[in-house]
Amino acid sequence: VGFVVALVTVGTSAAVTLDALDKQVDARTALFASQQQSATLDAFLSAMKDAETGQRGFLLSGEEPYLAPFITARAQTGALLDRLATQATTPRQQGRLDELRRLSTEKLDEMEQTIELMRKGERDAALKIVRTDRGKELMDQLRMTADRMNLEQDAVVAALDAAFADARERTRRTAWGGALTLAVLVGAAAVVTL
């Protein structure tokens, strides 16, 4: 009987420990994914700001070299959004990603429109578009959507951390319970053999 109790105790302790290790791996994986997603979102927003910088420089100067940041950023945003598509972990984040795609397309199109007007010599028409503040509203919405994605990913990480903490506590209790059970069995065996 003592052997069976010892075997069950060791088996239970091992199962609970393996579960805690799985939870730890899940939490670390989610944390790494969250950090990657945050870095990609930061790079995406930085590219959008660079696009605005290029647009602004061109509208102020009329000189094509000022468009370099816009051209580079326009090329980068699609790749960054594609990378985010591989990092979004929930259906809600996929929805937010769709929103980022829509907003960034609108914003880049708005900037492209002002640039084309400036190239045609229609600076006043280009500035009129800028003064509608539609571009600023789009950038504010982009930032807000990115912030929401980060907050949602943080919540996923927090939930996994909580599950890991619970599993760690169960492991601790099981280990102490198992050690106590084994100590009692060893003590009982010692008394019986005397």
Coordinates of N, CA, C and O in Angstrom, one line a residue:
V1 N 0.8 -1.2 0.0 CA 0.0 0.0 0.0 C 0.9 1.3 0.0 O 0.6 2.2 -0.7
G2 N 1.9 1.2 0.8 CA 2.8 2.4 0.9 C 3.5 2.7 -0.4 O 3.7 3.8 -0.8
F3 N 3.9 1.6 -1.1 CA 4.5 1.8 -2.4 C 3.6 2.4 -3.4 O 4.0 3.3 -4.1
V4 N 2.3 2.0 -3.4 CA 1.3 2.6 -4.3 C 1.1 4.1 -4.0 O 1.1 4.9 -4.9
V5 N 1.0 4.4 -2.7 CA 0.8 5.8 -2.3 C 2.0 6.6 -2.7 O 1.9 7.7 -3.3
A6 N 3.2 6.1 -2.5 CA 4.4 6.8 -2.9 C 4.5 7.0 -4.4 O 4.8 8.1 -4.9
L7 N 4.1 6.0 -5.2 CA 4.1 6.1 -6.6 C 3.1 7.1 -7.1 O 3.4 7.9 -8.0
V8 N 1.9 7.1 -6.6 CA 0.9 8.1 -6.9 C 1.3 9.5 -6.6 O 1.2 10.5 -7.3
T9 N 2.0 9.7 -5.4 CA 2.5 11.0 -5.0 C 3.5 11.5 -5.9 O 3.5 12.7 -6.3
V10 N 4.5 10.7 -6.3 CA 5.5 11.1 -7.2 C 4.9 11.4 -8.6 O 5.3 12.4 -9.2
G11 N 4.0 10.5 -9.1 CA 3.4 10.8 -10.4 C 2.6 12.1 -10.4 O 2.7 12.8 -11.4
T12 N 1.8 12.3 -9.4 CA 1.1 13.6 -9.3 C 2.0 14.8 -9.2 O 1.8 15.8 -9.9
S13 N 3.0 14.7 -8.5 CA 4.0 15.8 -8.4 C 4.6 16.1 -9.7 O 4.8 17.2 -10.1
A14 N 5.0 15.0 -10.4 CA 5.6 15.2 -11.8 C 4.6 15.8 -12.7 O 5.0 16.7 -13.5
A15 N 3.4 15.4 -12.7 CA 2.4 15.9 -13.6 C 2.1 17.4 -13.4 O 2.0 18.2 -14.3
V16 N 2.0 17.7 -12.1 CA 1.8 19.2 -11.8 C 3.0 20.0 -12.1 O 2.8 21.1 -12.6
T17 N 4.2 19.5 -11.9 CA 5.4 20.2 -12.3 C 5.5 20.4 -13.8 O 5.8 21.5 -14.3
L18 N 5.2 19.4 -14.6 CA 5.2 19.5 -16.0 C 4.2 20.5 -16.5 O 4.4 21.3 -17.4
D19 N 3.0 20.6 -15.9 CA 2.0 21.5 -16.2 C 2.5 23.0 -16.0 O 2.3 23.9 -16.8
A20 N 3.1 23.1 -14.8 CA 3.7 24.5 -14.5 C 4.8 24.9 -15.5 O 4.8 26.1 -15.9
L21 N 5.6 23.9 -15.9 CA 6.6 24.2 -16.9 C 6.0 24.6 -18.2 O 6.4 25.6 -18.9
D22 N 4.9 23.9 -18.6 CA 4.2 24.3 -19.9 C 3.7 25.7 -19.8 O 3.7 26.5 -20.7
K23 N 3.1 26.1 -18.6 CA 2.5 27.4 -18.4 C 3.6 28.5 -18.5 O 3.4 29.5 -19.0
Q24 N 4.8 28.1 -17.9 CA 5.9 29.1 -18.0 C 6.4 29.3 -19.4 O 6.6 30.4 -19.8
V25 N 6.5 28.2 -20.2 CA 6.9 28.3 -21.6 C 5.8 29.2 -22.3 O 6.2 30.1 -23.1
D26 N 4.5 28.9 -22.1 CA 3.5 29.7 -22.8 C 3.6 31.2 -22.4 O 3.5 32.1 -23.3
A27 N 3.9 31.5 -21.1 CA 4.0 32.9 -20.7 C 5.2 33.6 -21.3 O 5.1 34.7 -21.8
R28 N 6.3 32.9 -21.4 CA 7.5 33.4 -22.0 C 7.3 33.6 -23.5 O 7.8 34.6 -24.0
T29 N 6.7 32.7 -24.1 CA 6.4 32.8 -25.6 C 5.6 34.0 -25.9 O 5.8 34.8 -26.8
A30 N 4.5 34.2 -25.1 CA 3.6 35.3 -25.2 C 4.3 36.6 -25.0 O 4.1 37.6 -25.7
L31 N 5.2 36.6 -24.0 CA 5.9 37.9 -23.7 C 6.8 38.2 -24.8 O 6.9 39.4 -25.3
F32 N 7.5 37.3 -25.4 CA 8.4 37.5 -26.5 C 7.6 38.0 -27.7 O 7.9 39.0 -28.4
A33 N 6.4 37.4 -28.0 CA 5.6 37.8 -29.1 C 5.0 39.2 -28.9 O 5.0 40.0 -29.8
S34 N 4.7 39.5 -27.6 CA 4.2 40.9 -27.3 C 5.3 41.9 -27.6 O 5.1 43.0 -28.1
Q35 N 6.5 41.6 -27.2 CA 7.7 42.5 -27.4 C 7.9 42.7 -28.9 O 8.2 43.8 -29.4
Q36 N 7.8 41.6 -29.7 CA 8.0 41.7 -31.1 C 6.9 42.6 -31.7 O 7.1 43.4 -32.6
Q37 N 5.6 42.3 -31.3 CA 4.5 43.1 -31.9 C 4.7 44.6 -31.5 O 4.4 45.4 -32.4
S38 N 5.1 44.9 -30.3 CA 5.2 46.3 -29.9 C 6.3 46.9 -30.7 O 6.2 48.1 -31.2
A39 N 7.4 46.2 -31.0 CA 8.5 46.8 -31.8 C 8.0 47.0 -33.2 O 8.4 48.1 -33.8
T40 N 7.2 46.1 -33.7 CA 6.7 46.3 -35.1 C 5.8 47.4 -35.2 O 5.8 48.2 -36.1
L41 N 4.9 47.6 -34.2 CA 4.0 48.7 -34.2 C 4.7 50.0 -34.1 O 4.4 51.0 -34.8
D42 N 5.8 50.0 -33.3 CA 6.6 51.3 -33.2 C 7.2 51.6 -34.5 O 7.3 52.8 -34.9
A43 N 7.8 50.6 -35.2 CA 8.4 50.8 -36.5 C 7.4 51.3 -37.5 O 7.7 52.2 -38.3
F44 N 6.2 50.7 -37.5 CA 5.1 51.1 -38.4 C 4.7 52.6 -38.1 O 4.6 53.4 -39.1
L45 N 4.5 53.0 -36.9 CA 4.2 54.4 -36.6 C 5.3 55.3 -36.9 O 5.1 56.4 -37.4
S46 N 6.5 54.9 -36.7 CA 7.7 55.7 -37.1 C 7.7 55.9 -38.6 O 8.0 57.0 -39.1
A47 N 7.4 54.9 -39.4 CA 7.4 55.0 -40.8 C 6.3 56.0 -41.3 O 6.5 56.8 -42.2
M48 N 5.2 55.9 -40.6 CA 4.1 56.8 -41.0 C 4.5 58.3 -40.6 O 4.2 59.2 -41.4
K49 N 5.2 58.5 -39.5 CA 5.7 59.8 -39.2 C 6.7 60.3 -40.2 O 6.7 61.5 -40.6
D50 N 7.6 59.4 -40.6 CA 8.6 59.7 -41.6 C 7.9 60.1 -42.9 O 8.3 61.1 -43.6
A51 N 6.8 59.4 -43.3 CA 6.0 59.8 -44.5 C 5.5 61.2 -44.3 O 5.6 62.0 -45.3
E52 N 5.0 61.6 -43.2 CA 4.5 62.9 -42.9 C 5.6 64.0 -43.0 O 5.5 65.0 -43.6
T53 N 6.8 63.6 -42.5 CA 8.0 64.5 -42.6 C 8.3 64.8 -44.0 O 8.6 65.9 -44.4
G54 N 8.4 63.7 -44.9 CA 8.7 63.9 -46.3 C 7.6 64.8 -47.0 O 8.0 65.7 -47.8
Q55 N 6.4 64.5 -46.7 CA 5.3 65.3 -47.3 C 5.4 66.8 -46.9 O 5.4 67.7 -47.7
R56 N 5.6 67.0 -45.6 CA 5.7 68.4 -45.1 C 6.9 69.1 -45.7 O 6.8 70.2 -46.2
G57 N 8.1 68.4 -45.8 CA 9.2 69.0 -46.4 C 9.0 69.4 -47.8 O 9.4 70.5 -48.3
F58 N 8.4 68.5 -48.5 CA 8.1 68.8 -50.0 C 7.1 70.0 -50.1 O 7.3 70.8 -51.0
L59 N 6.0 70.0 -49.3 CA 5.0 71.0 -49.4 C 5.6 72.4 -49.1 O 5.3 73.4 -49.6
L60 N 6.6 72.4 -48.1 CA 7.2 73.7 -47.7 C 8.2 74.1 -48.8 O 8.4 75.3 -49.0
S61 N 9.0 73.2 -49.3 CA 10.1 73.6 -50.2 C 9.8 73.4 -51.7 O 10.4 74.1 -52.5
G62 N 9.0 72.5 -52.0 CA 8.7 72.2 -53.4 C 9.9 71.4 -54.0 O 9.9 71.2 -55.3
E63 N 10.8 71.0 -53.3 CA 12.0 70.2 -53.7 C 11.8 68.7 -53.6 O 11.5 68.2 -52.5
E64 N 12.0 68.0 -54.7 CA 11.8 66.5 -54.7 C 12.6 65.8 -53.7 O 12.1 64.8 -53.1
P65 N 13.9 66.2 -53.4 CA 14.7 65.4 -52.4 C 14.0 65.3 -51.0 O 14.2 64.3 -50.3
Y66 N 13.1 66.2 -50.7 CA 12.5 66.2 -49.4 C 11.5 65.0 -49.3 O 11.0 64.7 -48.2
L67 N 11.1 64.4 -50.5 CA 10.2 63.3 -50.5 C 10.8 62.0 -50.1 O 10.1 61.0 -50.0
A68 N 12.1 61.9 -50.0 CA 12.8 60.7 -49.7 C 12.2 59.9 -48.5 O 11.9 58.7 -48.6
P69 N 12.0 60.6 -47.4 CA 11.3 59.9 -46.2 C 9.9 59.3 -46.6 O 9.6 58.2 -46.1
F70 N 9.2 60.1 -47.4 CA 7.9 59.6 -47.8 C 7.9 58.4 -48.6 O 7.2 57.4 -48.4
I71 N 8.8 58.4 -49.6 CA 9.0 57.3 -50.5 C 9.4 56.0 -49.8 O 8.8 54.9 -50.0
T72 N 10.4 56.2 -48.9 CA 10.9 55.0 -48.1 C 9.8 54.5 -47.2 O 9.6 53.3 -47.1
A73 N 9.1 55.4 -46.5 CA 8.0 55.0 -45.6 C 6.9 54.3 -46.3 O 6.4 53.3 -45.8
R74 N 6.5 54.8 -47.4 CA 5.4 54.2 -48.2 C 5.8 52.7 -48.6 O 5.0 51.9 -48.5
A75 N 7.1 52.5 -48.9 CA 7.5 51.2 -49.2 C 7.5 50.3 -48.0 O 7.3 49.1 -48.1
Q76 N 7.8 50.8 -46.8 CA 8.0 50.0 -45.6 C 6.7 49.6 -45.0 O 6.6 48.5 -44.4
T77 N 5.7 50.5 -45.1 CA 4.4 50.2 -44.3 C 3.8 48.9 -44.6 O 3.3 48.2 -43.7
G78 N 3.7 48.6 -45.9 CA 3.1 47.3 -46.3 C 3.8 46.1 -45.6 O 3.1 45.2 -45.1
A79 N 5.1 46.1 -45.7 CA 5.9 45.0 -45.1 C 5.7 44.9 -43.6 O 5.6 43.8 -43.0
L80 N 5.6 46.1 -43.0 CA 5.4 46.1 -41.5 C 4.0 45.6 -41.1 O 3.9 44.9 -40.2
L81 N 3.0 46.0 -41.9 CA 1.7 45.5 -41.7 C 1.6 44.0 -41.9 O 0.9 43.3 -41.2
D82 N 2.3 43.5 -42.9 CA 2.4 42.0 -43.1 C 3.0 41.3 -42.0 O 2.6 40.2 -41.6
R83 N 4.1 41.9 -41.4 CA 4.7 41.3 -40.2 C 3.8 41.3 -39.1 O 3.7 40.3 -38.3
L84 N 3.0 42.4 -38.9 CA 2.0 42.4 -37.8 C 1.0 41.4 -38.0 O 0.5 40.8 -37.0
A85 N 0.6 41.0 -39.2 CA -0.4 40.0 -39.4 C 0.1 38.7 -38.9 O -0.8 37.9 -38.4
T86 N 1.4 38.4 -38.9 CA 1.9 37.1 -38.3 C 2.0 37.2 -36.8 O 2.1 36.2 -36.1
Q87 N 1.9 38.4 -36.2 CA 2.1 38.6 -34.8 C 0.8 38.8 -34.0 O 0.8 38.6 -32.8
A88 N -0.3 39.1 -34.7 CA -1.6 39.4 -34.1 C -2.1 38.0 -33.6 O -2.2 37.1 -34.4
T89 N -2.4 37.9 -32.3 CA -2.7 36.6 -31.7 C -4.2 36.4 -31.4 O -4.5 35.3 -31.1
T90 N -5.0 37.4 -31.6 CA -6.4 37.2 -31.3 C -7.2 37.7 -32.5 O -6.8 38.6 -33.3
P91 N -8.5 37.3 -32.6 CA -9.4 37.8 -33.7 C -9.5 39.4 -33.5 O -9.6 40.1 -34.5
R92 N -9.6 39.8 -32.3 CA -9.7 41.3 -32.0 C -8.5 42.0 -32.6 O -8.6 43.1 -33.2
Q93 N -7.3 41.4 -32.4 CA -6.1 42.1 -32.9 C -6.1 42.0 -34.5 O -5.6 43.0 -35.1
Q94 N -6.6 41.0 -35.0 CA -6.7 40.9 -36.5 C -7.6 42.0 -37.0 O -7.4 42.6 -38.0
G95 N -8.7 42.3 -36.3 CA -9.6 43.4 -36.6 C -8.9 44.7 -36.5 O -9.1 45.6 -37.4
R96 N -8.1 44.9 -35.5 CA -7.3 46.1 -35.3 C -6.3 46.3 -36.5 O -6.1 47.4 -36.9
L97 N -5.7 45.2 -36.8 CA -4.8 45.2 -38.0 C -5.5 45.6 -39.2 O -4.9 46.4 -40.0
D98 N -6.7 45.1 -39.5 CA -7.5 45.6 -40.6 C -7.7 47.1 -40.6 O -7.6 47.8 -41.6
E99 N -8.0 47.5 -39.4 CA -8.2 49.0 -39.2 C -6.9 49.8 -39.5 O -6.9 50.8 -40.1
L100 N -5.8 49.2 -39.0 CA -4.5 49.9 -39.3 C -4.2 50.0 -40.8 O -3.8 51.0 -41.4
R101 N -4.5 48.9 -41.5 CA -4.4 48.9 -43.0 C -5.2 49.9 -43.6 O -4.8 50.7 -44.5
R102 N -6.5 50.0 -43.2 CA -7.4 50.9 -43.8 C -7.0 52.4 -43.6 O -6.9 53.2 -44.5
L103 N -6.7 52.7 -42.3 CA -6.3 54.0 -41.9 C -4.9 54.4 -42.6 O -4.8 55.6 -43.1
S104 N -4.0 53.5 -42.6 CA -2.7 53.9 -43.3 C -2.8 54.1 -44.8 O -2.2 55.0 -45.3
T105 N -3.7 53.3 -45.4 CA -3.9 53.5 -46.8 C -4.6 54.9 -47.1 O -4.1 55.6 -48.0
E106 N -5.6 55.2 -46.2 CA -6.2 56.5 -46.4 C -5.2 57.6 -46.1 O -5.2 58.6 -46.9
K107 N -4.4 57.5 -45.1 CA -3.4 58.5 -44.8 C -2.4 58.7 -45.9 O -2.0 59.8 -46.3
L108 N -1.8 57.6 -46.4 CA -0.8 57.7 -47.4 C -1.5 58.2 -48.7 O -0.8 59.0 -49.4
D109 N -2.7 57.9 -49.0 CA -3.4 58.4 -50.2 C -3.6 59.9 -50.0 O -3.4 60.7 -51.0
E110 N -4.0 60.3 -48.8 CA -4.1 61.8 -48.6 C -2.8 62.5 -48.8 O -2.8 63.6 -49.5
M111 N -1.7 61.9 -48.3 CA -0.4 62.6 -48.5 C 0.0 62.6 -50.0 O 0.5 63.6 -50.5
E112 N -0.3 61.5 -50.7 CA 0.0 61.4 -52.1 C -0.8 62.4 -52.9 O -0.2 63.0 -53.8
Q113 N -2.0 62.6 -52.5 CA -2.8 63.6 -53.2 C -2.2 65.0 -53.1 O -2.1 65.7 -54.1
T114 N -1.8 65.4 -51.9 CA -1.2 66.7 -51.7 C 0.1 66.8 -52.4 O 0.4 67.9 -53.0
I115 N 0.9 65.8 -52.5 CA 2.2 65.8 -53.2 C 1.9 66.0 -54.7 O 2.6 66.8 -55.4
E116 N 0.9 65.2 -55.2 CA 0.6 65.4 -56.7 C 0.1 66.8 -57.0 O 0.5 67.3 -58.0
L117 N -0.7 67.3 -56.1 CA -1.1 68.7 -56.4 C 0.0 69.7 -56.4 O 0.1 70.6 -57.2
M118 N 1.0 69.5 -55.5 CA 2.1 70.4 -55.4 C 3.0 70.2 -56.6 O 3.5 71.2 -57.2
R119 N 3.1 69.0 -57.1 CA 3.9 68.7 -58.3 C 3.3 69.5 -59.5 O 4.0 69.9 -60.5
K120 N 2.0 69.6 -59.5 CA 1.2 70.2 -60.6 C 1.2 71.8 -60.4 O 0.7 72.5 -61.3
G121 N 1.9 72.2 -59.4 CA 1.9 73.7 -59.1 C 0.7 74.2 -58.4 O 0.5 75.4 -58.3
E122 N -0.1 73.3 -57.8 CA -1.3 73.7 -57.1 C -1.1 73.6 -55.6 O -1.8 72.9 -54.9
R123 N -0.2 74.5 -55.2 CA 0.2 74.5 -53.8 C -1.0 74.8 -52.9 O -1.2 74.2 -51.8
D124 N -1.7 75.8 -53.2 CA -2.9 76.2 -52.4 C -3.9 75.1 -52.2 O -4.4 74.9 -51.1
A125 N -4.1 74.4 -53.3 CA -5.1 73.2 -53.2 C -4.5 72.1 -52.3 O -5.2 71.5 -51.5
A126 N -3.2 71.9 -52.4 CA -2.5 70.9 -51.5 C -2.7 71.4 -50.0 O -3.0 70.6 -49.2
L127 N -2.4 72.6 -49.8 CA -2.4 73.1 -48.4 C -3.9 73.1 -47.9 O -4.1 72.9 -46.7
K128 N -4.8 73.3 -48.8 CA -6.2 73.3 -48.3 C -6.6 71.9 -47.8 O -7.3 71.8 -46.8
I129 N -6.1 70.9 -48.5 CA -6.3 69.5 -48.0 C -5.7 69.3 -46.6 O -6.3 68.7 -45.7
V130 N -4.4 69.8 -46.5 CA -3.7 69.7 -45.2 C -4.5 70.4 -44.1 O -4.7 69.8 -43.0
R131 N -5.1 71.5 -44.4 CA -5.8 72.3 -43.4 C -7.1 71.7 -43.0 O -7.7 72.2 -42.0
T132 N -7.6 70.7 -43.7 CA -8.9 70.1 -43.2 C -8.6 69.2 -42.0 O -9.6 68.8 -41.3
D133 N -7.4 69.0 -41.6 CA -7.0 68.2 -40.5 C -7.3 66.7 -40.6 O -7.2 66.0 -39.7
R134 N -7.8 66.3 -41.8 CA -8.1 64.9 -42.0 C -6.9 64.0 -41.8 O -6.9 62.9 -41.2
G135 N -5.7 64.5 -42.3 CA -4.5 63.7 -42.1 C -4.1 63.6 -40.6 O -3.7 62.5 -40.2
K136 N -4.3 64.6 -39.8 CA -4.0 64.6 -38.4 C -5.0 63.6 -37.7 O -4.5 62.8 -36.9
E137 N -6.2 63.7 -38.1 CA -7.2 62.7 -37.5 C -6.9 61.3 -37.8 O -7.0 60.4 -36.9
L138 N -6.4 61.0 -39.0 CA -6.0 59.7 -39.4 C -4.8 59.2 -38.6 O -4.8 58.1 -38.1
M139 N -3.8 60.1 -38.4 CA -2.7 59.7 -37.6 C -3.1 59.5 -36.2 O -2.6 58.5 -35.5
D140 N -3.9 60.3 -35.6 CA -4.4 60.1 -34.2 C -5.1 58.7 -34.1 O -4.9 58.0 -33.1
Q141 N -5.9 58.4 -35.1 CA -6.6 57.1 -35.1 C -5.6 55.9 -35.2 O -5.8 54.9 -34.6
L142 N -4.6 56.1 -36.1 CA -3.5 55.1 -36.2 C -2.9 54.8 -34.8 O -2.7 53.7 -34.4
R143 N -2.5 55.9 -34.2 CA -1.8 55.8 -32.9 C -2.7 55.1 -31.9 O -2.3 54.2 -31.1
M144 N -4.0 55.5 -31.8 CA -5.0 54.9 -30.9 C -5.1 53.4 -31.2 O -5.2 52.6 -30.2
T145 N -5.2 53.0 -32.4 CA -5.4 51.6 -32.8 C -4.2 50.8 -32.4 O -4.3 49.7 -31.8
A146 N -3.0 51.4 -32.6 CA -1.8 50.7 -32.2 C -1.7 50.5 -30.7 O -1.3 49.5 -30.2
D147 N -2.1 51.6 -30.0 CA -2.1 51.5 -28.5 C -3.0 50.4 -28.0 O -2.7 49.7 -27.1
R148 N -4.2 50.3 -28.7 CA -5.2 49.3 -28.3 C -4.6 47.9 -28.5 O -4.8 47.0 -27.7
M149 N -3.9 47.7 -29.6 CA -3.3 46.4 -29.9 C -2.3 46.1 -28.8 O -2.2 44.9 -28.4
N150 N -1.5 47.0 -28.4 CA -0.5 46.8 -27.4 C -1.1 46.4 -26.1 O -0.7 45.5 -25.4
L151 N -2.2 47.2 -25.7 CA -2.9 46.9 -24.5 C -3.5 45.5 -24.5 O -3.5 44.8 -23.5
E152 N -4.1 45.1 -25.6 CA -4.7 43.8 -25.7 C -3.6 42.7 -25.6 O -3.9 41.7 -25.0
Q153 N -2.5 42.9 -26.2 CA -1.4 41.9 -26.1 C -0.9 41.9 -24.7 O -0.6 40.8 -24.2
D154 N -0.8 43.0 -24.0 CA -0.4 43.0 -22.6 C -1.4 42.2 -21.7 O -1.0 41.5 -20.8
A155 N -2.7 42.3 -22.1 CA -3.7 41.5 -21.3 C -3.5 40.0 -21.5 O -3.7 39.2 -20.6
V156 N -3.2 39.6 -22.8 CA -2.9 38.2 -23.0 C -1.7 37.7 -22.2 O -1.8 36.7 -21.6
V157 N -0.7 38.5 -22.2 CA 0.5 38.2 -21.4 C 0.2 38.1 -19.9 O 0.6 37.2 -19.2
A158 N -0.6 39.1 -19.4 CA -1.0 39.1 -18.0 C -1.8 37.8 -17.6 O -1.6 37.2 -16.6
A159 N -2.7 37.4 -18.5 CA -3.5 36.2 -18.2 C -2.6 35.0 -18.2 O -2.8 34.1 -17.3
L160 N -1.6 34.9 -19.1 CA -0.7 33.7 -19.1 C 0.2 33.8 -17.9 O 0.5 32.7 -17.3
D161 N 0.6 35.0 -17.5 CA 1.4 35.1 -16.3 C 0.6 34.6 -15.0 O 1.2 34.0 -14.2
A162 N -0.6 35.0 -15.0 CA -1.5 34.6 -13.8 C -1.6 33.1 -13.8 O -1.6 32.4 -12.8
A163 N -1.8 32.5 -15.0 CA -2.0 31.0 -15.1 C -0.7 30.3 -14.7 O -0.7 29.3 -14.0
F164 N 0.5 30.9 -15.0 CA 1.7 30.4 -14.6 C 1.9 30.5 -13.1 O 2.4 29.5 -12.4
A165 N 1.6 31.6 -12.5 CA 1.7 31.8 -11.1 C 0.8 30.8 -10.3 O 1.2 30.2 -9.3
D166 N -0.4 30.6 -10.9 CA -1.3 29.6 -10.2 C -0.7 28.2 -10.3 O -0.7 27.4 -9.4
A167 N -0.1 27.8 -11.5 CA 0.5 26.5 -11.7 C 1.7 26.4 -10.8 O 2.0 25.3 -10.2
R168 N 2.5 27.4 -10.6 CA 3.7 27.4 -9.8 C 3.2 27.2 -8.3 O 3.9 26.4 -7.6
E169 N 2.2 27.8 -7.9 CA 1.7 27.6 -6.5 C 1.2 26.2 -6.3 O 1.4 25.6 -5.3
R170 N 0.4 25.7 -7.3 CA 0.0 24.3 -7.2 C 1.2 23.3 -7.2 O 1.1 22.3 -6.4
T171 N 2.2 23.6 -7.9 CA 3.4 22.8 -7.9 C 4.1 22.8 -6.5 O 4.4 21.8 -6.0
R172 N 4.1 24.0 -5.9 CA 4.7 24.2 -4.6 C 3.9 23.3 -3.6 O 4.5 22.6 -2.8
R173 N 2.6 23.5 -3.6 CA 1.7 22.7 -2.6 C 1.9 21.2 -2.9 O 1.9 20.5 -1.9
T174 N 1.9 20.8 -4.1 CA 2.0 19.4 -4.4 C 3.3 18.8 -4.0 O 3.4 17.7 -3.4
A175 N 4.4 19.6 -4.2 CA 5.7 19.2 -3.8 C 5.8 19.0 -2.3 O 6.3 18.0 -1.8
W176 N 5.3 20.0 -1.5 CA 5.3 19.9 -0.1 C 4.4 18.8 0.4 O 4.7 18.0 1.3
G177 N 3.2 18.6 -0.2 CA 2.3 17.5 0.2 C 3.0 16.2 -0.1 O 2.9 15.2 0.7
G178 N 3.6 16.1 -1.3 CA 4.3 14.8 -1.6 C 5.4 14.5 -0.7 O 5.6 13.4 -0.3
A179 N 6.2 15.6 -0.4 CA 7.3 15.3 0.5 C 6.8 14.9 1.9 O 7.4 14.0 2.5
L180 N 5.7 15.5 2.4 CA 5.2 15.1 3.7 C 4.6 13.7 3.6 O 4.9 12.9 4.5
T181 N 3.9 13.4 2.5 CA 3.4 12.0 2.4 C 4.6 11.0 2.4 O 4.5 9.9 3.0
L182 N 5.6 11.3 1.6 CA 6.8 10.4 1.6 C 7.5 10.2 2.9 O 7.9 9.2 3.3
A183 N 7.5 11.4 3.6 CA 8.2 11.3 5.0 C 7.4 10.4 5.9 O 7.9 9.7 6.7
V184 N 6.0 10.6 5.8 CA 5.2 9.7 6.7 C 5.4 8.3 6.3 O 5.5 7.4 7.2
L185 N 5.4 8.0 5.0 CA 5.6 6.6 4.6 C 6.9 6.0 5.0 O 7.0 4.9 5.4
V186 N 8.0 6.8 4.9 CA 9.3 6.4 5.3 C 9.3 6.1 6.8 O 9.8 5.1 7.3
G187 N 8.7 7.1 7.6 CA 8.6 6.9 9.0 C 7.8 5.6 9.4 O 8.2 4.9 10.3
A188 N 6.7 5.4 8.7 CA 5.8 4.2 8.9 C 6.6 3.0 8.6 O 6.6 1.9 9.3
A189 N 7.4 3.0 7.5 CA 8.2 1.8 7.1 C 9.2 1.6 8.2 O 9.5 0.4 8.5
A190 N 9.8 2.6 8.7 CA 10.9 2.5 9.7 C 10.3 1.8 11.0 O 10.9 1.0 11.6
V191 N 9.1 2.3 11.4 CA 8.4 1.7 12.6 C 8.1 0.2 12.4 O 8.3 -0.6 13.2
V192 N 7.6 -0.1 11.2 CA 7.2 -1.4 10.9 C 8.4 -2.4 10.9 O 8.3 -3.5 11.3
T193 N 9.5 -1.9 10.4 CA 10.7 -2.8 10.3 C 11.4 -2.9 11.6 O 12.3 -3.8 11.8
L194 N 11.1 -2.1 12.6 CA 11.7 -2.3 13.9 C 11.2 -3.5 14.7 O 10.6 -4.2 14.9

